[in-house]
Amino acid sequence: MGRQRQHELSRRRLLRAGSSAAVVGISAGAGVGTGGADRVATRRLQDDTADDENGEDSDDPFDAGGPYADVYDDIIDDVVLVTVVGSDDPFDDDPGGIGSGFVVGDHVVTNAHVVGEASTVELQFRDEQWREGEVVGTDSHSDLAAIAVDDLPDITDGLSFTADDPVIGQEALVLGNPLGLDASLSQGIVSGLDRQLPSPTGFAIPAAIQTDAPVNPGNSGGPLVSLDGEVLGVVFAGAGQTIGFAIAAQLADRVIPALVEDGEYEHPYMGIGVSAVGPQVAEANDLEEARGVLVSEVVPDSPADGVLEPIDGETMIDGDPVPIGGDVIVSIGDEDIPNEARLTSVLALETTPGETVELEVIREGESQQVEVTLEERPDVDLP
């Protein structure tokens, strides 16, 4: 079948494959796989030794032996084309699509929106070999999916999720199949952290990474990697204007093992809606400073019901309605909570259903400690 099949895909299939919701809820691991960082480090040591012997410097990223080429050479064999078999008929309501994925352990990781409702997908590897993969688990809340492959090609070694937090300004590479152009590489930096991305469930995907590396339809599900060859995140979407997003490795490293083992992942759930605490909210509620998140809603019969208090009215400041009453969450355990993005990240990455967490809240101008026992996020009907 080869690459010819890929190029025969209609333009609609290409665009549908990588399309995602536009950007901007609440609620809310063992490592999986090794290989990428070790291979890159070994290769770089060998290259540096050769350069030293030849009196050459390979720090130039555009040099044939530079770091971008090294990372690409050592990782690209673990990056795959994911094809969901469907119809090429442009009037078909359920055409097939394509996206990207990458090997972690003995499974392939991609986005849930890439595989959709499919139970099996076709995977094409760098050496032109095709494999059928079984979708063993998907999680719409994090837009992640795990695909089992009986016989991975010998060229694969498997990549690993980084254990370190990314740093704004560090270089990052995107590998995948943008617009169906296989085995592509784009380069940029980590340009933002703790972004919230929409999901079809209505809950936000937390702790996402923003990058200026070009991300296009077809890149979805591929890896965003560091120059050490470790996976920083799973590419989620491009928003145009040189902005792309990836699901953080720390979240993927919690979700993917559960998908492999159980076919699903249980997200922690508190059951509140929150809003930002700006200067007007701080003034209206007699807060010493504008920080934390204001509890705007408490879901009935949720873990927060009877524990946290929502807003109970509003006042006017400079002609604008401003909510009053309600708890202001300023910390969870030892973690400060300056905004909603940080709240969703802490819940997603540091808590589990069944765990009791201690919150510091400002209630009627006084600091109080309250405890909430988290539950599993309830099922939702997807559109």
PDB file of N, CA and C in Angstrom, residues 8 14 33 79 93 97 120 126 158 169 176 179 195 223 226 235 263 276 337 341:
ATOM      1  N   GLU A   8      -3.523   9.775  -1.545  1.00  0.00           N
ATOM      2  CA  GLU A   8      -4.811   9.721  -2.206  1.00  0.00           C
ATOM      3  C   GLU A   8      -5.941  10.226  -1.322  1.00  0.00           C
ATOM      4  N   LEU A  14      -7.838  15.228   5.180  1.00  0.00           N
ATOM      5  CA  LEU A  14      -6.652  15.822   5.791  1.00  0.00           C
ATOM      6  C   LEU A  14      -7.029  16.876   6.803  1.00  0.00           C
ATOM      7  N   GLY A  33       7.911   3.607  29.398  1.00  0.00           N
ATOM      8  CA  GLY A  33       8.841   3.605  28.266  1.00  0.00           C
ATOM      9  C   GLY A  33      10.111   4.386  28.530  1.00  0.00           C
ATOM     10  N   VAL A  79       7.885   7.660  15.547  1.00  0.00           N
ATOM     11  CA  VAL A  79       6.733   8.499  15.195  1.00  0.00           C
ATOM     12  C   VAL A  79       5.992   7.838  14.047  1.00  0.00           C
ATOM     13  N   ASP A  93     -20.683  11.301   5.742  1.00  0.00           N
ATOM     14  CA  ASP A  93     -20.693  11.951   7.060  1.00  0.00           C
ATOM     15  C   ASP A  93     -19.619  11.398   7.986  1.00  0.00           C
ATOM     16  N   GLY A  97      -9.753   9.575   8.677  1.00  0.00           N
ATOM     17  CA  GLY A  97      -8.874  10.694   8.946  1.00  0.00           C
ATOM     18  C   GLY A  97      -7.476  10.216   9.221  1.00  0.00           C
ATOM     19  N   THR A 120     -10.196  -0.019  15.712  1.00  0.00           N
ATOM     20  CA  THR A 120      -8.903  -0.347  15.131  1.00  0.00           C
ATOM     21  C   THR A 120      -8.473   0.783  14.197  1.00  0.00           C
ATOM     22  N   ARG A 126       8.111   4.544   9.847  1.00  0.00           N
ATOM     23  CA  ARG A 126       9.093   5.246   9.036  1.00  0.00           C
ATOM     24  C   ARG A 126       9.660   4.360   7.925  1.00  0.00           C
ATOM     25  N   GLY A 158      10.930   3.167  21.342  1.00  0.00           N
ATOM     26  CA  GLY A 158      10.027   3.746  22.330  1.00  0.00           C
ATOM     27  C   GLY A 158      10.577   5.029  22.916  1.00  0.00           C
ATOM     28  N   GLY A 169      10.797  29.262  27.155  1.00  0.00           N
ATOM     29  CA  GLY A 169      11.990  29.683  26.446  1.00  0.00           C
ATOM     30  C   GLY A 169      12.857  28.541  25.969  1.00  0.00           C
ATOM     31  N   GLY A 176       5.836  14.760  13.254  1.00  0.00           N
ATOM     32  CA  GLY A 176       4.558  14.185  12.877  1.00  0.00           C
ATOM     33  C   GLY A 176       4.280  14.306  11.405  1.00  0.00           C
ATOM     34  N   LEU A 179      -0.641  17.943   7.507  1.00  0.00           N
ATOM     35  CA  LEU A 179      -1.273  17.929   6.187  1.00  0.00           C
ATOM     36  C   LEU A 179      -0.943  16.664   5.408  1.00  0.00           C
ATOM     37  N   ARG A 195      -1.645  26.274  30.378  1.00  0.00           N
ATOM     38  CA  ARG A 195      -2.775  26.727  29.575  1.00  0.00           C
ATOM     39  C   ARG A 195      -3.945  25.758  29.753  1.00  0.00           C
ATOM     40  N   PRO A 223       4.512  13.863  19.003  1.00  0.00           N
ATOM     41  CA  PRO A 223       5.223  14.324  20.190  1.00  0.00           C
ATOM     42  C   PRO A 223       5.796  15.735  20.040  1.00  0.00           C
ATOM     43  N   SER A 226      11.901  17.673  23.704  1.00  0.00           N
ATOM     44  CA  SER A 226      13.026  18.538  24.058  1.00  0.00           C
ATOM     45  C   SER A 226      14.238  18.146  23.237  1.00  0.00           C
ATOM     46  N   VAL A 235       1.014  16.591  21.101  1.00  0.00           N
ATOM     47  CA  VAL A 235       0.466  17.710  20.335  1.00  0.00           C
ATOM     48  C   VAL A 235      -1.048  17.578  20.235  1.00  0.00           C
ATOM     49  N   GLY A 263      -8.285   0.655  30.228  1.00  0.00           N
ATOM     50  CA  GLY A 263      -9.094   1.204  29.150  1.00  0.00           C
ATOM     51  C   GLY A 263      -9.722   2.540  29.462  1.00  0.00           C
ATOM     52  N   ALA A 276     -12.295  34.433  38.224  1.00  0.00           N
ATOM     53  CA  ALA A 276     -11.067  35.116  38.624  1.00  0.00           C
ATOM     54  C   ALA A 276     -11.339  36.139  39.729  1.00  0.00           C
ATOM     55  N   ILE A 337      -2.786  28.877  45.007  1.00  0.00           N
ATOM     56  CA  ILE A 337      -3.714  28.873  43.882  1.00  0.00           C
ATOM     57  C   ILE A 337      -3.979  30.321  43.469  1.00  0.00           C
ATOM     58  N   ALA A 341      -6.304  28.331  36.221  1.00  0.00           N
ATOM     59  CA  ALA A 341      -5.404  27.416  35.521  1.00  0.00           C
ATOM     60  C   ALA A 341      -4.563  26.618  36.506  1.00  0.00           C
TER      61      ALA A 341
END
